[in-house]
mmCIF file of C-alpha atoms and ligand atoms in Angstrom:
data_model
loop_
_atom_site.group_PDB
_atom_site.id
_atom_site.type_symbol
_atom_site.label_atom_id
_atom_site.label_comp_id
_atom_site.label_asym_id
_atom_site.label_seq_id
_atom_site.Cartn_x
_atom_site.Cartn_y
_atom_site.Cartn_z
ATOM 1 C CA MET A 128 165.060 19.740 99.068
ATOM 2 C CA PRO A 129 164.111 16.665 97.011
ATOM 3 C CA ALA A 130 166.478 15.945 94.129
ATOM 4 C CA PRO A 131 164.942 16.971 90.779
ATOM 5 C CA ASN A 132 164.675 14.307 88.114
ATOM 6 C CA ARG A 133 166.874 15.145 85.196
ATOM 7 C CA PHE A 134 166.530 12.324 82.693
ATOM 8 C CA ALA A 135 164.054 10.019 81.039
ATOM 9 C CA PHE A 136 164.553 6.956 78.922
ATOM 10 C CA PHE A 137 162.481 8.010 75.926
ATOM 11 C CA ASN A 138 162.205 6.508 72.426
ATOM 12 C CA GLY A 139 165.216 4.285 72.922
ATOM 13 C CA GLU A 140 167.681 6.666 74.575
ATOM 14 C CA PHE A 141 168.361 8.602 77.727
ATOM 15 C CA VAL A 142 167.456 12.257 77.211
ATOM 16 C CA PRO A 143 167.120 15.329 79.454
ATOM 17 C CA ILE A 144 163.628 15.185 80.982
ATOM 18 C CA GLU A 145 162.584 18.377 79.114
ATOM 19 C CA GLN A 146 162.977 16.492 75.827
ATOM 20 C CA ALA A 147 160.620 13.669 76.830
ATOM 21 C CA GLN A 148 157.468 15.235 75.339
ATOM 22 C CA VAL A 149 154.433 13.961 73.415
ATOM 23 C CA SER A 150 152.004 15.649 71.018
ATOM 24 C CA VAL A 151 148.440 16.521 72.053
ATOM 25 C CA MET A 152 147.387 14.249 69.184
ATOM 26 C CA THR A 153 148.841 11.148 70.870
ATOM 27 C CA ALA A 154 146.260 8.356 71.057
ATOM 28 C CA ALA A 155 147.265 7.472 74.641
ATOM 29 C CA LEU A 156 146.500 10.993 75.840
ATOM 30 C CA ASN A 157 143.155 11.066 74.050
ATOM 31 C CA TYR A 158 141.895 7.586 74.991
ATOM 32 C CA GLY A 159 143.901 6.422 78.005
ATOM 33 C CA LEU A 160 145.708 3.788 75.939
ATOM 34 C CA GLY A 161 148.752 3.178 78.080
ATOM 35 C CA VAL A 162 150.017 0.619 80.581
ATOM 36 C CA PHE A 163 152.406 1.501 83.353
ATOM 37 C CA GLU A 164 154.170 0.443 86.538
ATOM 38 C CA GLY A 165 154.908 2.109 89.821
ATOM 39 C CA ILE A 166 158.134 0.920 91.446
ATOM 40 C CA ARG A 167 159.875 2.153 94.559
ATOM 41 C CA ALA A 168 163.570 2.467 95.281
ATOM 42 C CA TYR A 169 164.662 2.822 98.912
ATOM 43 C CA TRP A 170 167.800 4.585 100.109
ATOM 44 C CA ASN A 171 169.800 2.574 102.651
ATOM 45 C CA ALA A 172 171.996 5.140 104.437
ATOM 46 C CA GLU A 173 174.204 2.616 106.315
ATOM 47 C CA GLN A 174 175.138 0.846 103.094
ATOM 48 C CA GLU A 175 175.033 4.043 100.959
ATOM 49 C CA GLN A 176 172.959 2.018 98.541
ATOM 50 C CA LEU A 177 169.705 2.542 96.659
ATOM 51 C CA PHE A 178 167.613 -0.648 96.469
ATOM 52 C CA VAL A 179 164.855 -1.118 93.893
ATOM 53 C CA PHE A 180 162.127 -3.277 95.388
ATOM 54 C CA GLN A 181 160.715 -6.190 93.367
ATOM 55 C CA LEU A 182 162.041 -4.702 90.139
ATOM 56 C CA ARG A 183 161.756 -7.810 87.984
ATOM 57 C CA GLU A 184 158.231 -8.591 89.258
ATOM 58 C CA HIS A 185 157.082 -5.133 88.195
ATOM 59 C CA MET A 186 158.667 -5.442 84.754
ATOM 60 C CA GLU A 187 157.078 -8.855 84.226
ATOM 61 C CA ARG A 188 153.677 -7.400 85.137
ATOM 62 C CA LEU A 189 154.305 -4.581 82.649
ATOM 63 C CA GLN A 190 154.871 -7.221 79.973
ATOM 64 C CA ARG A 191 151.626 -8.957 80.942
ATOM 65 C CA SER A 192 149.748 -5.650 80.796
ATOM 66 C CA CYS A 193 151.196 -5.106 77.291
ATOM 67 C CA LYS A 194 150.006 -8.530 76.214
ATOM 68 C CA ILE A 195 146.424 -7.780 77.268
ATOM 69 C CA MET A 196 146.517 -4.408 75.504
ATOM 70 C CA PHE A 197 148.225 -5.459 72.222
ATOM 71 C CA MET A 198 151.255 -3.336 72.978
ATOM 72 C CA GLU A 199 154.767 -4.056 71.706
ATOM 73 C CA LEU A 200 157.526 -3.643 74.236
ATOM 74 C CA PRO A 201 160.818 -4.401 72.474
ATOM 75 C CA TYR A 202 162.726 -5.186 75.693
ATOM 76 C CA SER A 203 163.082 -8.320 77.791
ATOM 77 C CA ALA A 204 162.384 -8.161 81.535
ATOM 78 C CA ASP A 205 166.148 -8.223 82.146
ATOM 79 C CA GLU A 206 166.711 -5.338 79.738
ATOM 80 C CA LEU A 207 163.945 -3.350 81.432
ATOM 81 C CA CYS A 208 165.637 -3.907 84.802
ATOM 82 C CA THR A 209 169.002 -2.806 83.408
ATOM 83 C CA LEU A 210 167.452 0.346 81.898
ATOM 84 C CA THR A 211 165.894 1.200 85.269
ATOM 85 C CA VAL A 212 169.165 0.795 87.142
ATOM 86 C CA GLU A 213 170.951 2.875 84.487
ATOM 87 C CA LEU A 214 168.360 5.670 84.800
ATOM 88 C CA LEU A 215 168.691 5.728 88.589
ATOM 89 C CA ARG A 216 172.496 5.821 88.355
ATOM 90 C CA ARG A 217 172.281 8.813 86.073
ATOM 91 C CA GLU A 218 169.938 10.541 88.504
ATOM 92 C CA GLY A 219 172.299 9.703 91.361
ATOM 93 C CA PHE A 220 169.459 9.709 93.917
ATOM 94 C CA ARG A 221 170.529 9.348 97.552
ATOM 95 C CA GLU A 222 166.958 9.270 98.866
ATOM 96 C CA ASP A 223 163.788 7.247 98.278
ATOM 97 C CA ALA A 224 162.517 7.349 94.720
ATOM 98 C CA TYR A 225 159.602 6.231 92.584
ATOM 99 C CA ILE A 226 160.050 4.846 89.090
ATOM 100 C CA ARG A 227 157.402 5.060 86.401
ATOM 101 C CA PRO A 228 157.737 2.916 83.251
ATOM 102 C CA LEU A 229 154.998 3.648 80.711
ATOM 103 C CA VAL A 230 154.114 1.965 77.420
ATOM 104 C CA TYR A 231 151.608 3.858 75.319
ATOM 105 C CA LYS A 232 149.893 4.087 71.961
ATOM 106 C CA SER A 233 151.881 6.891 70.352
ATOM 107 C CA ASP A 234 149.957 7.074 67.064
ATOM 108 C CA GLN A 235 148.574 10.466 66.128
ATOM 109 C CA THR A 236 145.625 9.386 64.008
ATOM 110 C CA ILE A 237 141.957 9.520 64.968
ATOM 111 C CA ALA A 238 141.640 5.788 65.584
ATOM 112 C CA VAL A 239 140.185 4.086 68.605
ATOM 113 C CA ARG A 240 141.607 0.590 68.573
ATOM 114 C CA LEU A 241 144.587 -1.334 69.878
ATOM 115 C CA HIS A 242 146.008 -3.133 66.853
ATOM 116 C CA GLY A 243 148.032 -1.581 64.070
ATOM 117 C CA LEU A 244 149.029 1.529 66.027
ATOM 118 C CA SER A 245 152.557 2.505 67.016
ATOM 119 C CA ASP A 246 153.731 2.008 70.593
ATOM 120 C CA ALA A 247 156.262 3.982 72.576
ATOM 121 C CA PHE A 248 158.035 3.389 75.860
ATOM 122 C CA THR A 249 159.435 5.689 78.496
ATOM 123 C CA ILE A 250 160.773 5.479 82.059
ATOM 124 C CA TYR A 251 161.260 8.362 84.425
ATOM 125 C CA ALA A 252 161.909 8.547 88.150
ATOM 126 C CA VAL A 253 161.209 11.091 90.877
ATOM 127 C CA THR A 254 162.195 11.335 94.508
ATOM 128 C CA PHE A 255 159.220 10.313 96.605
ATOM 129 C CA GLY A 256 157.988 10.137 100.177
ATOM 130 C CA GLN A 257 154.632 8.883 101.453
ATOM 131 C CA TYR A 258 151.877 8.369 98.875
ATOM 132 C CA ILE A 259 149.118 8.336 101.508
ATOM 133 C CA PRO A 260 150.023 10.717 104.352
ATOM 134 C CA GLY A 261 149.720 9.576 107.965
ATOM 135 C CA SER A 262 150.733 6.475 109.900
ATOM 136 C CA ALA A 263 147.140 5.229 110.316
ATOM 137 C CA ILE A 264 144.200 6.351 108.222
ATOM 138 C CA ARG A 265 140.426 6.632 107.938
ATOM 139 C CA ALA A 266 138.650 5.075 104.955
ATOM 140 C CA CYS A 267 135.145 5.068 103.510
ATOM 141 C CA VAL A 268 133.346 2.728 101.156
ATOM 142 C CA SER A 269 133.122 4.561 97.851
ATOM 143 C CA SER A 270 129.903 5.169 95.982
ATOM 144 C CA TRP A 271 131.900 4.282 92.831
ATOM 145 C CA ARG A 272 132.214 0.633 91.837
ATOM 146 C CA ARG A 273 135.499 -0.928 90.731
ATOM 147 C CA ILE A 274 135.975 -1.419 86.984
ATOM 148 C CA GLU A 275 134.841 -4.901 86.123
ATOM 149 C CA ASP A 276 137.138 -7.153 84.097
ATOM 150 C CA ASN A 277 134.711 -7.383 81.169
ATOM 151 C CA ILE A 278 134.596 -3.594 80.968
ATOM 152 C CA MET A 279 138.309 -3.015 81.078
ATOM 153 C CA PRO A 280 141.160 -5.086 82.456
ATOM 154 C CA SER A 281 141.292 -4.577 86.204
ATOM 155 C CA ARG A 282 144.194 -6.983 86.841
ATOM 156 C CA ALA A 283 146.539 -4.881 84.669
ATOM 157 C CA LYS A 284 147.775 -1.341 85.186
ATOM 158 C CA VAL A 285 145.962 0.327 82.301
ATOM 159 C CA SER A 286 146.130 4.132 82.226
ATOM 160 C CA GLY A 287 142.439 4.611 81.386
ATOM 161 C CA GLY A 288 141.415 2.524 84.405
ATOM 162 C CA TYR A 289 142.706 5.249 86.680
ATOM 163 C CA VAL A 290 139.656 7.368 85.863
ATOM 164 C CA ASN A 291 137.903 4.971 88.238
ATOM 165 C CA SER A 292 140.663 5.360 90.847
ATOM 166 C CA ALA A 293 140.632 9.154 90.598
ATOM 167 C CA LEU A 294 136.827 9.358 90.990
ATOM 168 C CA ALA A 295 136.944 7.202 94.125
ATOM 169 C CA LYS A 296 139.948 8.988 95.633
ATOM 170 C CA THR A 297 138.563 12.483 95.103
ATOM 171 C CA GLU A 298 135.196 11.524 96.555
ATOM 172 C CA ALA A 299 136.896 10.084 99.661
ATOM 173 C CA LEU A 300 139.199 13.058 100.195
ATOM 174 C CA LEU A 301 136.509 15.696 99.590
ATOM 175 C CA ASN A 302 134.290 13.885 102.113
ATOM 176 C CA GLY A 303 137.040 14.094 104.718
ATOM 177 C CA TYR A 304 138.458 10.550 104.535
ATOM 178 C CA ASP A 305 141.997 9.512 103.639
ATOM 179 C CA GLU A 306 141.236 6.729 101.181
ATOM 180 C CA ALA A 307 138.403 4.895 99.431
ATOM 181 C CA ILE A 308 137.466 1.227 99.580
ATOM 182 C CA VAL A 309 135.857 0.311 96.273
ATOM 183 C CA LEU A 310 133.337 -2.517 95.918
ATOM 184 C CA GLY A 311 133.172 -4.669 92.812
ATOM 185 C CA ASP A 312 130.177 -4.888 90.541
ATOM 186 C CA ASP A 313 128.899 -7.865 92.605
ATOM 187 C CA GLY A 314 128.941 -5.759 95.781
ATOM 188 C CA HIS A 315 131.929 -7.462 97.392
ATOM 189 C CA VAL A 316 135.007 -5.605 98.525
ATOM 190 C CA SER A 317 137.565 -5.158 95.766
ATOM 191 C CA GLU A 318 140.372 -2.794 96.771
ATOM 192 C CA ALA A 319 141.344 0.830 97.408
ATOM 193 C CA SER A 320 141.762 3.513 94.734
ATOM 194 C CA ALA A 321 145.367 2.436 94.112
ATOM 195 C CA ALA A 322 146.179 -0.241 96.680
ATOM 196 C CA ASN A 323 145.024 -3.718 97.684
ATOM 197 C CA LEU A 324 143.303 -4.464 100.961
ATOM 198 C CA TYR A 325 143.696 -6.993 103.752
ATOM 199 C CA ILE A 326 141.638 -7.523 106.867
ATOM 200 C CA VAL A 327 142.545 -9.605 109.913
ATOM 201 C CA ARG A 328 139.895 -11.822 111.507
ATOM 202 C CA HIS A 329 140.422 -14.505 114.132
ATOM 203 C CA GLY A 330 144.178 -14.412 113.616
ATOM 204 C CA ALA A 331 144.106 -14.892 109.829
ATOM 205 C CA LEU A 332 144.795 -12.432 107.019
ATOM 206 C CA ILE A 333 142.002 -12.233 104.461
ATOM 207 C CA THR A 334 142.153 -10.536 101.063
ATOM 208 C CA PRO A 335 139.782 -10.623 98.061
ATOM 209 C CA PRO A 336 140.778 -13.153 95.347
ATOM 210 C CA ILE A 337 142.162 -12.007 91.991
ATOM 211 C CA THR A 338 138.736 -12.701 90.489
ATOM 212 C CA SER A 339 137.332 -9.799 92.557
ATOM 213 C CA ASP A 340 138.517 -7.252 89.947
ATOM 214 C CA VAL A 341 141.618 -6.348 91.938
ATOM 215 C CA LEU A 342 144.910 -5.317 90.439
ATOM 216 C CA GLU A 343 147.260 -8.288 90.767
ATOM 217 C CA GLY A 344 149.291 -6.419 93.346
ATOM 218 C CA ILE A 345 152.922 -7.196 93.995
ATOM 219 C CA THR A 346 152.798 -5.876 97.572
ATOM 220 C CA ARG A 347 149.696 -8.035 98.106
ATOM 221 C CA ARG A 348 151.840 -11.098 97.286
ATOM 222 C CA VAL A 349 154.774 -9.851 99.354
ATOM 223 C CA VAL A 350 152.488 -9.405 102.372
ATOM 224 C CA ALA A 351 151.123 -12.937 101.995
ATOM 225 C CA GLU A 352 154.617 -14.370 101.815
ATOM 226 C CA LEU A 353 155.923 -12.401 104.816
ATOM 227 C CA ALA A 354 152.839 -13.152 106.916
ATOM 228 C CA ARG A 355 153.116 -16.904 106.324
ATOM 229 C CA ALA A 356 156.906 -17.215 106.588
ATOM 230 C CA GLU A 357 157.784 -14.661 109.252
ATOM 231 C CA LEU A 358 154.643 -14.294 111.377
ATOM 232 C CA GLY A 359 153.167 -17.757 110.940
ATOM 233 C CA VAL A 360 149.845 -16.107 110.142
ATOM 234 C CA PRO A 361 147.571 -17.936 107.655
ATOM 235 C CA VAL A 362 146.492 -16.034 104.541
ATOM 236 C CA ILE A 363 143.088 -16.647 102.980
ATOM 237 C CA GLU A 364 141.846 -15.377 99.620
ATOM 238 C CA ARG A 365 138.053 -15.153 99.588
ATOM 239 C CA PRO A 366 135.309 -12.597 98.953
ATOM 240 C CA ILE A 367 134.800 -9.980 101.694
ATOM 241 C CA ASP A 368 131.428 -8.363 102.396
ATOM 242 C CA ARG A 369 131.073 -4.669 103.158
ATOM 243 C CA THR A 370 129.880 -5.247 106.714
ATOM 244 C CA GLU A 371 132.712 -7.678 107.336
ATOM 245 C CA LEU A 372 134.954 -4.613 107.125
ATOM 246 C CA TYR A 373 133.070 -3.210 110.124
ATOM 247 C CA VAL A 374 133.715 -6.276 112.294
ATOM 248 C CA ALA A 375 137.317 -6.922 111.236
ATOM 249 C CA ASP A 376 139.922 -6.994 114.012
ATOM 250 C CA GLU A 377 142.430 -5.155 111.832
ATOM 251 C CA ALA A 378 142.633 -3.773 108.299
ATOM 252 C CA PHE A 379 145.301 -2.272 106.081
ATOM 253 C CA PHE A 380 146.000 -1.185 102.523
ATOM 254 C CA CYS A 381 149.068 -2.361 100.673
ATOM 255 C CA GLY A 382 150.739 -1.224 97.489
ATOM 256 C CA THR A 383 153.966 0.165 96.140
ATOM 257 C CA GLY A 384 152.883 3.748 96.779
ATOM 258 C CA ALA A 385 150.726 3.032 99.846
ATOM 259 C CA GLU A 386 153.288 0.576 101.313
ATOM 260 C CA ILE A 387 151.516 -1.029 104.318
ATOM 261 C CA LYS A 388 149.035 1.514 105.595
ATOM 262 C CA PRO A 389 146.980 0.675 108.695
ATOM 263 C CA ILE A 390 143.267 1.562 108.573
ATOM 264 C CA ILE A 391 141.836 2.538 111.951
ATOM 265 C CA GLU A 392 138.349 3.597 110.882
ATOM 266 C CA ILE A 393 135.956 2.516 108.103
ATOM 267 C CA ASP A 394 132.686 4.361 107.459
ATOM 268 C CA ARG A 395 133.036 6.025 110.894
ATOM 269 C CA ARG A 396 133.318 2.705 112.709
ATOM 270 C CA PRO A 397 136.581 1.989 114.527
ATOM 271 C CA VAL A 398 138.478 -0.982 113.097
ATOM 272 C CA GLY A 399 139.002 -3.337 116.047
ATOM 273 C CA THR A 400 139.929 -1.158 118.989
ATOM 274 C CA GLY A 401 140.528 1.853 116.752
ATOM 275 C CA GLN A 402 144.297 1.449 117.252
ATOM 276 C CA VAL A 403 146.763 -0.164 114.847
ATOM 277 C CA GLY A 404 146.490 -3.923 115.474
ATOM 278 C CA SER A 405 149.412 -6.201 116.369
ATOM 279 C CA VAL A 406 149.564 -8.200 113.101
ATOM 280 C CA THR A 407 149.466 -5.005 111.064
ATOM 281 C CA ALA A 408 152.109 -3.336 113.226
ATOM 282 C CA ARG A 409 154.457 -6.297 112.837
ATOM 283 C CA LEU A 410 153.962 -6.309 109.057
ATOM 284 C CA VAL A 411 154.651 -2.557 108.841
ATOM 285 C CA GLU A 412 157.939 -3.053 110.672
ATOM 286 C CA LEU A 413 158.947 -6.138 108.714
ATOM 287 C CA TYR A 414 158.146 -4.488 105.383
ATOM 288 C CA ARG A 415 160.162 -1.418 106.332
ATOM 289 C CA ASP A 416 163.275 -3.579 106.870
ATOM 290 C CA VAL A 417 162.725 -5.822 103.862
ATOM 291 C CA VAL A 418 162.357 -3.008 101.290
ATOM 292 C CA ARG A 419 165.527 -1.276 102.486
ATOM 293 C CA GLY A 420 167.603 -4.427 102.080
ATOM 294 C CA ARG A 421 168.003 -4.909 105.825
ATOM 295 C CA ALA A 422 166.514 -8.433 105.982
ATOM 296 C CA SER A 423 169.121 -10.823 104.609
ATOM 297 C CA ALA A 424 166.542 -13.538 103.848
ATOM 298 C CA TYR A 425 164.789 -11.166 101.433
ATOM 299 C CA ARG A 426 167.820 -9.348 100.041
ATOM 300 C CA SER A 427 167.127 -10.936 96.619
ATOM 301 C CA TRP A 428 163.943 -8.853 96.395
ATOM 302 C CA CYS A 429 166.082 -5.702 96.352
ATOM 303 C CA THR A 430 168.173 -4.705 93.341
ATOM 304 C CA PRO A 431 171.168 -2.511 94.229
ATOM 305 C CA VAL A 432 171.621 0.509 91.941
ATOM 306 C CA TYR A 433 175.176 1.563 92.704
ATOM 307 C CA PRO A 434 178.253 -0.620 92.248
ATOM 308 C CA GLY A 435 180.226 -1.747 95.272
HETATM 309 N N1 PY5 B 220 145.515 -1.622 93.068
HETATM 310 C C1 PY5 B 220 145.639 -0.592 92.225
HETATM 311 C C2 PY5 B 220 144.444 -0.112 91.486
HETATM 312 C C3 PY5 B 220 146.887 0.031 92.071
HETATM 313 O O1 PY5 B 220 147.008 1.052 91.233
HETATM 314 C C4 PY5 B 220 147.991 -0.439 92.811
HETATM 315 C C5 PY5 B 220 149.316 0.234 92.691
HETATM 316 C C6 PY5 B 220 147.807 -1.532 93.675
HETATM 317 C C7 PY5 B 220 146.551 -2.101 93.776
HETATM 318 C C8 PY5 B 220 148.950 -2.143 94.435
HETATM 319 O O2 PY5 B 220 149.794 -2.826 93.537
HETATM 320 P P1 PY5 B 220 151.331 -3.026 93.809
HETATM 321 O O3 PY5 B 220 151.465 -3.638 95.137
HETATM 322 O O4 PY5 B 220 151.763 -3.941 92.733
HETATM 323 O O5 PY5 B 220 151.983 -1.692 93.736
HETATM 324 N N2 PY5 B 220 149.238 1.575 92.374
HETATM 325 C C9 PY5 B 220 150.408 2.304 91.927
HETATM 326 C C10 PY5 B 220 151.475 2.342 92.993
HETATM 327 O O6 PY5 B 220 152.605 2.652 92.652
HETATM 328 C C11 PY5 B 220 149.998 3.656 91.440
HETATM 329 C C12 PY5 B 220 149.753 4.689 92.454
HETATM 330 C C13 PY5 B 220 149.543 6.043 91.861
HETATM 331 O O7 PY5 B 220 151.208 2.090 94.164
#
């Protein structure tokens, strides 16, 4: 049985999760005016330790999302990290978990704007397994287009933007696929519903640039670093066409929730041989060790929760 979450950090203090409630009049609930993060913590059984992966990177992105959205977050990145560790200690999780910090417009007036409204902040955590089930998955190109940066910020994790993600994901699942690949307004590949995308061609990793309306993914950066340093595989950021997906040697999604998820079919065409490719397989394995604090070279990416 997964451990239930018992606490939230809410309005400046740790409270039982039942007390972390908002009114139906809250602006964030009515208009999607929130910014959030999704962070994973991995249980390392040998060391009896819970490691939070890329904690500071996530908190710094949360601060950048706040900046875009005129939101006040009265904590430094270090304080946000400390609060997260404290929450996880209170929960006492001894299994993999997922942490959700959320900053939101808490005002209860009928006002659609960003400035001059009150902000609130909460963090909660739940035990968590796979976000996308399966070890290799089938994807389709969505009929929905990715939110464009002049419509709403696509590089930041803005709550309202997930309407776009939910539309694409539901369409893909109801049509019998596991995940959606969403094209940008210019017709080039952007990303998945809630994960970034890489393809492999001629021995190089290719991913759309951050000007292709992608979320500035932390796993996307981690993959690039690991591929260059550990596999000696070059990483190229450039636009990807839809049909280039069909001729790629390998493809995978990456994200905190998705982790590294091999794609073996796109729009009913096998990716490469239709089996998980060798570069992808090596990255899956490497990532698995790195996030659990088993790769000493990358131990600094993992924040231990428990003392000792
Ligand atoms: N693109 C979008 C739209 C995302 O929501 C996410 C993460 C990513 C890419 C990957 O970013 P990162 O590597 O920084 O996690 N999505 C969240 C996650 O926790 C929300 C999922 C419900 O994976």
